[in-house]
Amino acid sequence: MSRSNPHLTPDHEAFALAVRTFVAREIAPHVEAWEEAETFPRELYAKAADVGLLSLGFPESLGGVPGDVWYRLVATMELARAGSGGLLAGLMSHTIALPPLCALGSDELQQRVVPQVLAGRAIAALAVTEPGGGSDVANLQTRAVRDGDEYVLHGSKVFITSGVRADFLTVAVRTGGPGAGGVSLMLVEGDRPGLHRTPMKKMGWWCSDTATIFLDGCRVPASNLIGSEGLGFLGLMHNFNGERLGLAATAWAFAQICLEDAVAYARERQTFGKPLIQRQVIRHKLVDMAMRVEAVRAMVFDVAWQVEQGLEPVAEVCLCKNFATEALEFVAGEAVQILGGAGYVRGARIERIFRETKVLSIGGGASEVLKDLAARQLGY
Amino acid sequence: MKILVSAKRVSDPNARLAISKDGKWIEGDVEYILNPFCENAIEAALQLAEAHDGTETIAVGIGDDETARFIRQGALARGIDRGILVTADEAEIDSDLIARIYQGLAYREKPDIILLGKQAIDGDSNQVGQLLAEYLGWPQATFASKIDIEGNEVIVQREVDGGLETLALTMPCVITADLRLNEPRYASLAGIMKAKKKQLDELEIDDLELEDTDAKVEIVGMSTPTGRKAGVIVKDVDELLAKLHNEARVI
């Protein structure tokens, strides 16, 4: 990535190298076993904090290290090299759980939660999606009713990354009437009575902890309200662009890995007396893959640059995420095809990436929802 | 306490190197890394500084602007306090001159400990620490696998053939780091940001007023290793044993 990105400085490259070393030392040797075990060790959070992965992009006053969008891209790219989207999502779940808190929460709440999460001593998760609706945040059903100095929460959440073992959950609840204006965000500690969590089994992202959550009369102090009532949707908006750009960058990194692995295999694999890479049908496949990888790279860089300029490229981020995930579906499919049986058995990175393509075009705003949003933004 | 520590860049061992036309150096788009043994030395310096308040750590690199980048990102970003770049053409310096440069820096900075990697993984000479201790007349402990400070003594465990040797050195002294000394920390994001503002002085060899700046080693030529010869398939164990005995002469 570094050589093809004109925006990177030696400092970005130094961080990339540190993360690459971290991935090679702490993740790559174990990721297969973690995937099969459907978890990864909690200690990995503290190790990731040591290299600065968790503090990146958060305010210094809360233990963070501000960094521009390129640091985030570098981090995503290097973490993706381990070839496990589940690990990336789980390890970095605080990047969607904390921004609303940092933007709207009281100082006391921020200081109580954010520093220990950024230090890797606590895990944070965001709980928005419900069984009755995914991207339709404005219609969520979980209710929080004020009772003296407390709120009482009733409802359920699904597909919550890091949900089972999170120490802190940023939960979207309805405190007011219907629509987006009635939605608030509440911080719920993992050990609150009335909070029940169960793990979900998935097509991919095996090592990621994904939870179904039930809130059954769960009581939290009123001071756990993030900002004031009705600001939930505003808080969540702080996530959208960062999360979607991150998913686009992940898709691009995975596509790049698929291409690299396919090329390496095609060079080695002999069929009917010739290396596979000398077969025109395979060469053309590789070129079609490379073309998409390059196009996604250019688009991700361009949108990231717009974000860095302080523009708010909402439509562009939607297009970018959809384009990147569609490209990955193509590239991963072709990569598995080129590897044949070797790409179908467990243990190959691309086998896992192939299983993970779908979650990227569903999570963080399903492709269809993003298309609708883009159409509105573009005035169509 | 003051610790001077080495930060030498080396060509990436995984890189494919090309030999220059005159056959005496490498060329092309060479990827570099920080010498792994220097990483151990840096980590040791940081651990000593953390354990002993008021310790100043200084990283030294010899080379050009690229070397400065390794001082900043490999040493200062990990927590070393400041850096010194001695500008030189890496193709024209040998182990002896490097030792003399460190000698000059020792007179200038007056450190209590000079911590070096036991060798650089490019030239693999393993000479600088030993030469430096001799020139300074300081005690030395090479291949350190453990370093502790007790009073004015440094207790160093070193890896020697057949076991471990423990030495007590009086300061000032020279120590070279082995791989098992520690596990180097990452240059963290916060460290990278802080390193930008740290002091990095630039010196020329002439500034050190060395008595002898001649290179003692002349590179006569470089060549790539010869390719591996094709193997043979033996019929049975007897033939294998015969070949190992008569041709390879290993049994």
XYZ file of C-alpha atoms in Angstrom:
631
model
C 0.000 0.000 0.000
C 2.634 2.444 1.064
C 4.363 2.879 -2.236
C 1.145 3.457 -4.130
C -0.316 5.991 -1.716
C 1.049 9.501 -2.255
C -0.575 10.737 0.961
C 1.570 8.642 3.279
C 4.439 10.222 5.221
C 7.349 8.371 6.856
C 5.337 8.526 10.108
C 2.440 6.666 8.520
C 4.896 4.115 7.221
C 6.492 3.735 10.649
C 3.043 3.034 12.109
C 2.303 0.599 9.275
C 5.526 -1.240 10.074
C 4.676 -1.409 13.778
C 1.208 -2.787 13.037
C 2.651 -5.229 10.476
C 5.077 -6.523 13.122
C 2.237 -6.786 15.625
C 0.117 -8.751 13.137
C 2.988 -11.065 12.195
C 3.903 -11.699 15.826
C 0.612 -11.699 17.706
C -2.119 -12.531 15.191
C -1.009 -14.401 12.060
C 0.419 -17.460 13.899
C -2.803 -17.956 15.871
C -5.606 -16.738 13.660
C -6.474 -20.198 12.278
C -6.836 -21.635 15.761
C -8.857 -18.646 16.950
C -11.197 -18.944 13.987
C -11.795 -22.629 14.737
C -12.236 -21.864 18.446
C -14.673 -19.045 17.571
C -12.921 -16.584 19.853
C -9.650 -14.773 20.372
C -7.923 -14.054 23.682
C -8.979 -11.007 25.623
C -5.304 -10.169 26.171
C -5.037 -9.225 22.507
C -6.783 -5.928 23.304
C -4.016 -4.851 25.673
C -1.369 -5.891 23.151
C -3.144 -3.924 20.425
C -3.227 -0.948 22.782
C 0.565 -1.167 23.168
C 1.052 -0.575 19.474
C -1.450 2.294 19.508
C -4.166 0.597 17.476
C -6.933 1.247 19.982
C -6.097 4.850 20.880
C -5.871 5.947 17.265
C -8.232 8.770 16.397
C -9.473 9.484 19.943
C -8.848 12.683 21.955
C -5.650 12.926 23.997
C -7.618 13.933 27.100
C -9.168 10.449 27.100
C -5.968 8.545 26.429
C -6.252 8.683 22.684
C -3.809 9.695 19.985
C -5.321 11.891 17.292
C -4.313 10.756 13.843
C -5.530 11.529 10.363
C -7.579 9.261 8.126
C -4.438 7.726 6.611
C -3.385 6.255 9.950
C -6.782 4.575 10.145
C -6.441 3.240 6.611
C -2.943 1.966 7.331
C -4.188 0.229 10.483
C -7.117 -1.393 8.658
C -4.927 -2.475 5.763
C -2.290 -4.060 7.963
C -4.784 -5.765 10.298
C -6.580 -7.132 7.261
C -3.372 -8.887 6.204
C -4.133 -11.546 8.801
C -7.098 -12.415 6.580
C -9.728 -12.455 9.325
C -12.444 -9.842 9.164
C -13.907 -11.203 12.380
C -10.743 -10.451 14.258
C -10.620 -6.949 12.817
C -14.267 -6.273 13.700
C -13.958 -7.701 17.203
C -10.657 -6.104 18.093
C -11.793 -2.722 16.783
C -15.423 -2.792 17.979
C -14.718 0.282 20.117
C -14.356 2.344 16.936
C -18.150 2.255 16.610
C -18.996 2.041 20.318
C -17.014 5.058 21.526
C -17.375 7.890 18.977
C -20.961 8.738 20.021
C -19.834 8.771 23.661
C -16.843 10.973 22.854
C -19.055 13.348 20.886
C -22.036 13.654 23.229
C -21.331 12.016 26.576
C -20.725 13.811 29.863
C -17.111 14.247 30.994
C -17.732 11.908 33.899
C -19.084 9.160 31.640
C -16.262 9.613 29.115
C -13.564 9.466 31.779
C -15.124 6.410 33.367
C -15.272 4.402 30.149
C -13.036 5.619 27.324
C -9.495 5.523 28.842
C -9.747 1.913 29.993
C -11.135 0.789 26.650
C -8.336 2.569 24.766
C -5.815 0.931 27.104
C -7.218 -2.483 26.194
C -8.436 -3.183 29.727
C -12.122 -3.148 28.823
C -14.123 -4.044 25.722
C -16.739 -1.758 24.202
C -19.549 -2.676 21.807
C -22.281 -0.850 19.960
C -25.804 -2.289 20.114
C -28.239 -0.805 17.604
C -29.651 -3.504 15.302
C -32.802 -5.310 16.433
C -34.560 -8.492 15.334
C -37.357 -6.386 13.844
C -35.150 -4.105 11.753
C -31.542 -3.661 10.770
C -30.570 -0.448 9.091
C -33.913 1.134 9.995
C -32.582 2.900 13.076
C -35.402 5.405 13.222
C -37.895 2.636 14.001
C -36.077 0.746 16.715
C -38.268 -0.771 19.425
C -36.082 -1.132 22.530
C -37.530 1.161 25.179
C -35.920 3.016 28.051
C -38.383 4.404 30.578
C -37.327 6.926 33.195
C -37.948 5.778 36.778
C -36.570 8.240 39.313
C -32.790 8.366 38.940
C -32.778 5.386 36.629
C -33.852 4.214 33.214
C -35.458 0.796 32.833
C -34.634 -0.937 29.544
C -36.765 -3.512 27.703
C -36.028 -4.978 24.280
C -33.568 -7.004 22.274
C -30.585 -6.527 19.970
C -28.981 -8.838 17.406
C -25.696 -9.170 15.507
C -23.820 -7.207 18.174
C -20.057 -7.437 17.608
C -18.141 -8.027 20.876
C -21.586 -8.212 22.471
C -21.106 -11.247 24.715
C -17.943 -10.100 26.447
C -18.253 -6.320 26.200
C -17.754 -4.497 29.498
C -19.536 -1.452 28.110
C -22.357 -1.359 25.579
C -23.512 1.747 23.777
C -27.169 0.835 23.318
C -29.676 2.609 21.103
C -33.030 2.904 22.873
C -36.313 4.718 22.428
C -36.907 7.296 25.133
C -39.408 9.380 23.239
C -42.034 9.099 20.530
C -41.789 7.419 17.133
C -39.115 8.284 14.571
C -35.458 9.227 14.764
C -36.150 12.051 17.233
C -37.252 9.581 19.906
C -33.988 7.628 19.889
C -31.325 7.991 22.581
C -28.049 6.261 23.399
C -27.486 4.628 26.777
C -24.318 3.241 28.235
C -24.986 -0.187 29.739
C -22.327 -1.952 31.782
C -21.893 -5.622 30.969
C -22.646 -6.765 34.508
C -26.026 -5.022 34.904
C -28.801 -7.346 36.100
C -31.419 -7.798 33.395
C -28.834 -7.837 30.591
C -28.716 -11.287 28.971
C -26.383 -12.210 26.130
C -25.971 -15.276 23.928
C -23.459 -15.947 21.151
C -24.518 -16.363 17.507
C -22.954 -18.792 15.017
C -22.174 -17.303 11.635
C -21.163 -18.031 8.020
C -17.904 -16.142 8.574
C -16.267 -13.904 11.162
C -15.993 -16.982 13.376
C -13.518 -15.605 15.898
C -15.635 -12.492 16.366
C -17.945 -12.501 19.353
C -21.395 -11.769 17.933
C -24.287 -11.590 20.373
C -28.016 -11.587 20.709
C -28.854 -9.335 23.625
C -31.987 -9.236 25.735
C -32.752 -6.304 27.985
C -35.292 -7.511 30.517
C -36.020 -4.683 32.932
C -32.322 -3.756 32.924
C -31.823 -0.699 35.154
C -29.082 1.857 34.512
C -28.470 5.186 36.295
C -29.839 8.228 34.477
C -26.264 9.516 34.301
C -25.555 6.708 31.800
C -27.600 8.545 29.184
C -25.175 9.656 26.458
C -25.884 13.353 25.850
C -29.531 14.174 26.236
C -32.699 12.387 25.242
C -33.394 12.325 21.522
C -29.765 12.710 20.435
C -29.270 9.024 19.600
C -29.452 9.356 15.864
C -27.107 12.337 15.901
C -24.636 10.328 17.971
C -24.752 7.400 15.595
C -24.112 9.673 12.636
C -20.607 10.170 14.028
C -19.961 6.563 13.084
C -21.394 6.234 9.636
C -18.666 7.599 7.392
C -15.787 6.159 9.417
C -17.342 2.717 9.643
C -18.284 2.554 5.979
C -14.921 3.817 4.788
C -13.292 1.272 7.101
C -15.376 -1.524 5.595
C -14.477 -0.340 2.079
C -10.791 -0.327 3.044
C -11.145 -3.825 4.499
C -12.770 -5.036 1.288
C -9.955 -3.505 -0.721
C -7.285 -5.077 1.519
C -8.970 -8.477 1.250
C -9.264 -8.151 -2.535
C -5.556 -7.352 -2.684
C -4.751 -10.449 -0.585
C -6.957 -12.642 -2.807
C -5.134 -11.359 -5.878
C -1.711 -11.936 -4.326
C -2.563 -15.467 -3.195
C -4.103 -16.317 -6.572
C -1.033 -15.061 -8.447
C 1.326 -16.955 -6.137
C -0.675 -20.145 -6.562
C -0.959 -19.768 -10.337
C 2.812 -19.442 -10.603
C 3.405 -22.621 -8.604
C 0.608 -24.851 -9.822
C 1.500 -27.037 -12.797
C -1.325 -28.272 -15.038
C -0.787 -30.352 -18.147
C 2.902 -29.489 -18.137
C 2.710 -25.723 -17.679
C 2.305 -23.365 -14.760
C -1.303 -22.239 -14.419
C -0.258 -18.608 -14.853
C 0.733 -19.285 -18.452
C -2.840 -20.245 -19.350
C -4.593 -17.378 -21.042
C -7.878 -18.072 -19.295
C -6.150 -17.696 -15.924
C -4.112 -14.654 -16.982
C -7.294 -12.887 -18.006
C -8.948 -13.755 -14.719
C -5.972 -12.255 -12.863
C -6.118 -9.094 -14.928
C -9.844 -8.723 -14.301
C -9.131 -9.068 -10.592
C -6.210 -6.621 -10.654
C -8.325 -4.074 -12.531
C -10.937 -4.094 -9.779
C -8.377 -3.955 -6.987
C -6.780 -0.891 -8.574
C -10.126 0.804 -9.143
C -11.176 0.225 -5.528
C -7.834 1.515 -4.287
C -8.213 4.720 -6.271
C -11.746 5.223 -5.002
C -10.879 4.500 -1.351
C -7.965 6.944 -1.498
C -10.104 9.611 -3.110
C -12.932 9.304 -0.592
C -10.444 9.159 2.296
C -8.870 12.343 0.978
C -12.293 14.015 0.926
C -12.864 12.951 4.544
C -9.452 14.337 5.477
C -10.328 17.662 3.874
C -13.294 17.904 6.223
C -15.819 17.418 3.424
C -18.734 15.169 4.233
C -18.838 12.801 1.292
C -21.907 10.837 2.377
C -22.951 9.668 -1.092
C -19.367 9.019 -2.116
C -18.718 6.838 0.935
C -21.872 4.815 0.154
C -20.779 4.322 -3.453
C -17.275 3.470 -2.345
C -18.384 0.851 0.172
C -20.744 -0.784 -2.317
C -18.193 -0.721 -5.125
C -15.476 -2.149 -2.878
C -17.610 -4.964 -1.507
C -18.939 -5.899 -4.964
C -15.380 -5.932 -6.284
C -14.331 -8.167 -3.393
C -17.152 -10.622 -4.102
C -15.858 -10.926 -7.669
C -12.164 -11.081 -6.759
C -12.600 -13.551 -3.894
C -14.801 -15.785 -6.056
C -12.218 -15.849 -8.847
C -9.388 -16.427 -6.374
C -11.111 -19.493 -4.932
C -11.772 -20.679 -8.492
C -8.085 -20.343 -9.425
C -6.951 -22.194 -6.325
C -9.573 -24.853 -6.957
C -9.616 -27.463 -4.203
C -6.811 -25.659 -2.408
C -9.055 -22.623 -2.109
C -11.991 -24.627 -0.826
C -10.321 -26.377 2.081
C -10.067 -24.669 5.438
C -6.754 -23.062 6.261
C -6.368 -20.951 3.128
C -6.828 -17.224 3.744
C -8.974 -16.875 0.668
C -11.356 -19.619 1.778
C -12.088 -17.516 4.848
C -12.232 -14.246 2.944
C -14.676 -15.805 0.475
C -16.984 -16.694 3.380
C -16.629 -13.166 4.725
C -17.535 -11.258 1.574
C -21.236 -11.227 2.385
C -20.925 -9.687 5.805
C -19.109 -6.724 4.290
C -21.969 -5.949 1.933
C -24.528 -6.357 4.740
C -22.912 -4.807 7.830
C -22.458 -1.075 8.322
C -25.445 -0.397 6.060
C -26.621 -3.029 3.580
C -25.810 -2.304 -0.071
C -29.464 -1.626 -0.854
C -29.857 0.860 1.989
C -26.671 2.646 0.949
C -27.884 2.845 -2.651
C -31.094 4.478 -1.491
C -29.175 6.898 0.695
C -26.788 7.727 -2.137
C -29.697 8.323 -4.524
C -31.284 10.773 -2.086
C -27.974 12.510 -1.439
C -27.336 12.858 -5.158
C -30.781 14.364 -5.639
C -32.122 11.557 -7.889
C 22.823 7.420 34.237
C 23.403 7.886 30.541
C 23.138 5.155 27.932
C 24.320 5.380 24.350
C 22.624 2.833 22.115
C 23.107 1.841 18.464
C 20.462 2.168 15.745
C 21.943 0.766 12.571
C 19.885 0.107 9.482
C 20.569 -3.060 7.509
C 19.320 -4.313 4.177
C 16.191 -6.423 4.590
C 17.314 -10.063 4.711
C 14.286 -10.979 2.594
C 15.119 -8.429 -0.111
C 16.705 -9.474 -3.374
C 19.954 -7.562 -3.587
C 21.774 -6.632 -6.752
C 25.518 -6.033 -6.830
C 26.699 -2.741 -8.241
C 28.604 -2.618 -11.536
C 31.993 -2.219 -9.882
C 31.250 -5.339 -7.864
C 31.931 -3.671 -4.534
C 28.540 -2.692 -3.107
C 24.843 -3.329 -3.440
C 22.506 -1.189 -5.500
C 18.972 -0.754 -6.665
C 15.809 -0.238 -4.659
C 17.057 -1.838 -1.440
C 14.592 -2.226 1.415
C 16.072 -1.582 4.841
C 15.100 -2.588 8.354
C 16.512 -1.710 11.740
C 19.193 -4.225 12.726
C 17.366 -6.750 14.965
C 20.230 -6.834 17.498
C 20.058 -3.040 17.737
C 16.348 -3.464 18.510
C 17.363 -5.663 21.455
C 19.917 -3.065 22.553
C 17.285 -0.305 22.344
C 14.799 -2.360 24.347
C 17.457 -3.064 26.991
C 18.280 0.651 27.227
C 14.588 1.487 27.637
C 14.110 -1.123 30.347
C 17.156 0.155 32.234
C 15.860 3.712 31.934
C 12.434 2.657 33.217
C 14.002 0.915 36.197
C 16.414 3.749 37.051
C 15.001 7.258 37.309
C 16.949 10.052 35.688
C 18.477 7.867 32.989
C 19.023 9.519 29.628
C 19.035 7.344 26.523
C 20.628 8.405 23.240
C 20.420 6.508 19.955
C 23.273 6.700 17.458
C 23.133 6.042 13.745
C 25.846 6.390 11.128
C 24.790 7.106 7.561
C 22.560 9.557 5.677
C 19.031 10.961 5.964
C 17.598 7.485 5.570
C 19.536 6.399 8.640
C 18.069 9.384 10.462
C 14.627 7.980 9.674
C 15.571 4.742 11.405
C 16.885 6.616 14.448
C 13.615 8.515 14.699
C 11.192 5.703 13.972
C 13.115 2.725 15.305
C 14.595 4.284 18.434
C 12.986 7.631 19.345
C 9.483 6.335 18.560
C 10.081 3.460 20.977
C 11.020 5.900 23.720
C 14.738 6.715 23.390
C 15.187 10.346 24.507
C 17.256 11.814 21.673
C 19.334 10.861 18.677
C 22.659 11.535 17.035
C 23.260 11.007 13.344
C 26.900 10.845 12.272
C 26.850 11.484 8.546
C 28.926 9.090 6.484
C 28.745 7.039 3.323
C 27.937 3.546 4.547
C 29.982 2.025 1.710
C 33.113 3.702 2.993
C 33.120 2.817 6.676
C 34.232 -0.426 8.293
C 33.871 -1.900 11.780
C 37.044 -0.183 12.988
C 35.934 3.276 11.911
C 32.509 2.696 13.452
C 34.207 1.735 16.734
C 36.313 4.916 16.548
C 33.222 7.021 15.842
C 31.599 5.570 18.987
C 34.865 6.275 20.836
C 34.630 9.918 19.779
C 30.972 10.017 20.824
C 31.878 8.480 24.187
C 34.351 11.298 24.886
C 31.720 13.807 23.858
C 28.664 12.361 25.658
C 30.372 10.566 28.574
C 27.842 7.733 28.837
C 27.870 5.156 31.625
C 26.907 2.335 29.298
C 27.284 1.914 25.559
C 24.807 -0.704 24.398
C 25.279 -2.076 20.894
C 23.757 -4.899 18.892
C 26.169 -7.825 19.022
C 26.506 -7.556 15.262
C 24.679 -6.167 12.247
C 22.886 -8.815 10.224
C 24.201 -7.469 6.916
C 27.975 -7.524 7.357
C 27.853 -9.966 10.301
C 31.292 -8.736 11.377
C 30.716 -8.766 15.147
C 33.633 -6.445 15.881
C 32.466 -2.980 16.883
C 31.710 -3.669 20.541
C 34.992 -5.444 21.147
C 37.102 -2.837 19.305
C 35.308 0.021 21.036
C 35.917 -1.399 24.537
C 39.602 -1.798 23.682
C 39.939 1.777 22.331
C 38.182 3.210 25.371
C 39.897 0.921 27.840
C 36.457 0.048 29.248
C 35.239 -3.373 30.422
C 33.059 -5.231 27.966
C 30.379 -7.914 28.008
C 29.349 -9.237 24.629
C 26.338 -11.415 23.682
C 24.352 -10.269 26.715
C 21.197 -12.245 27.504
C 20.446 -10.460 30.806
C 21.459 -7.078 32.214
C 20.983 -5.865 35.797
C 22.442 -2.896 37.621
C 23.613 -3.300 41.214
C 25.222 -0.186 42.649
C 27.970 0.893 40.328
C 28.211 -2.544 38.790
C 26.423 -3.962 35.808
C 25.725 -7.676 36.116
C 25.594 -9.216 32.660
C 24.691 -12.760 31.810
C 26.216 -13.754 28.483
C 25.679 -16.682 26.204
C 28.851 -18.658 25.641
C 29.512 -22.060 24.150
C 28.176 -24.673 26.508
C 26.349 -22.403 28.892
C 25.975 -19.009 30.492
C 28.621 -16.780 31.992
C 27.853 -14.003 34.457
C 30.115 -10.968 34.585
C 30.168 -7.963 36.899
C 31.342 -4.838 35.081
C 32.183 -1.465 36.539
C 30.771 1.486 34.664
C 31.479 2.931 32.195
C 31.306 -0.187 30.084
C 30.396 -1.610 26.689
C 27.664 -4.242 26.323
C 26.481 -5.958 23.154
C 22.994 -7.397 22.975
C 22.027 -10.891 21.901
C 18.649 -11.934 20.546
C 17.395 -13.543 23.759
C 18.060 -10.456 25.859
C 14.433 -9.291 25.508
C 11.496 -8.933 23.154
C 11.612 -5.474 21.585
C 8.470 -3.379 22.057
C 6.563 -1.824 19.190
C 7.021 1.736 18.131
C 3.559 2.855 19.250
C 1.453 5.432 17.482
C 1.882 7.813 20.423
C 5.636 7.184 20.294
C 5.770 7.929 16.575
C 3.964 11.225 17.172
C 6.275 12.185 20.055
C 9.408 11.214 18.114
C 8.746 14.008 15.635
C 9.563 16.569 18.298
C 12.620 14.865 19.802
C 16.124 16.223 19.368
C 18.192 14.598 16.626
C 21.654 16.138 16.244
C 23.705 15.745 13.136
C 27.485 15.427 13.316
C 30.198 14.835 10.781
C 33.039 12.443 11.419
C 35.401 15.452 11.438
C 33.496 16.944 14.396
C 34.647 14.018 16.526
C 38.367 14.815 16.079
C 39.374 11.197 15.696
C 43.058 10.371 15.417
C 42.473 7.685 12.842
C 39.698 7.728 10.276
C 41.152 5.261 7.801
C 39.138 2.243 6.815
C 41.120 -0.900 7.502
C 38.974 -3.172 5.378
C 38.786 -2.839 1.631
C 35.950 -4.536 -0.193
C 37.650 -6.273 -3.077
C 34.568 -7.819 -4.574
C 31.075 -9.135 -3.941
C 29.324 -12.041 -5.584
C 25.989 -13.761 -5.214
C 25.918 -17.254 -3.719
C 26.138 -20.044 -6.280
C 22.830 -21.755 -6.919
C 22.049 -25.042 -5.235
C 23.127 -28.078 -7.234
C 20.557 -30.659 -8.230
C 20.163 -33.539 -5.793
C 20.514 -37.237 -6.533
C 18.136 -40.024 -5.674
C 19.828 -42.967 -4.006
C 18.691 -46.566 -4.460
C 18.899 -47.688 -0.874
C 20.160 -46.878 2.586
C 23.523 -48.519 1.923
C 24.206 -46.212 -1.000
C 23.130 -43.199 1.114
C 25.510 -44.193 3.902
C 28.312 -44.735 1.404
C 27.771 -41.304 -0.122
C 27.581 -39.568 3.242
C 30.796 -41.312 4.261
C 32.869 -41.120 1.081
C 31.612 -38.014 -0.725
C 30.094 -35.688 1.868
C 32.469 -36.981 4.555
C 29.998 -36.176 7.300
C 29.866 -39.629 8.925
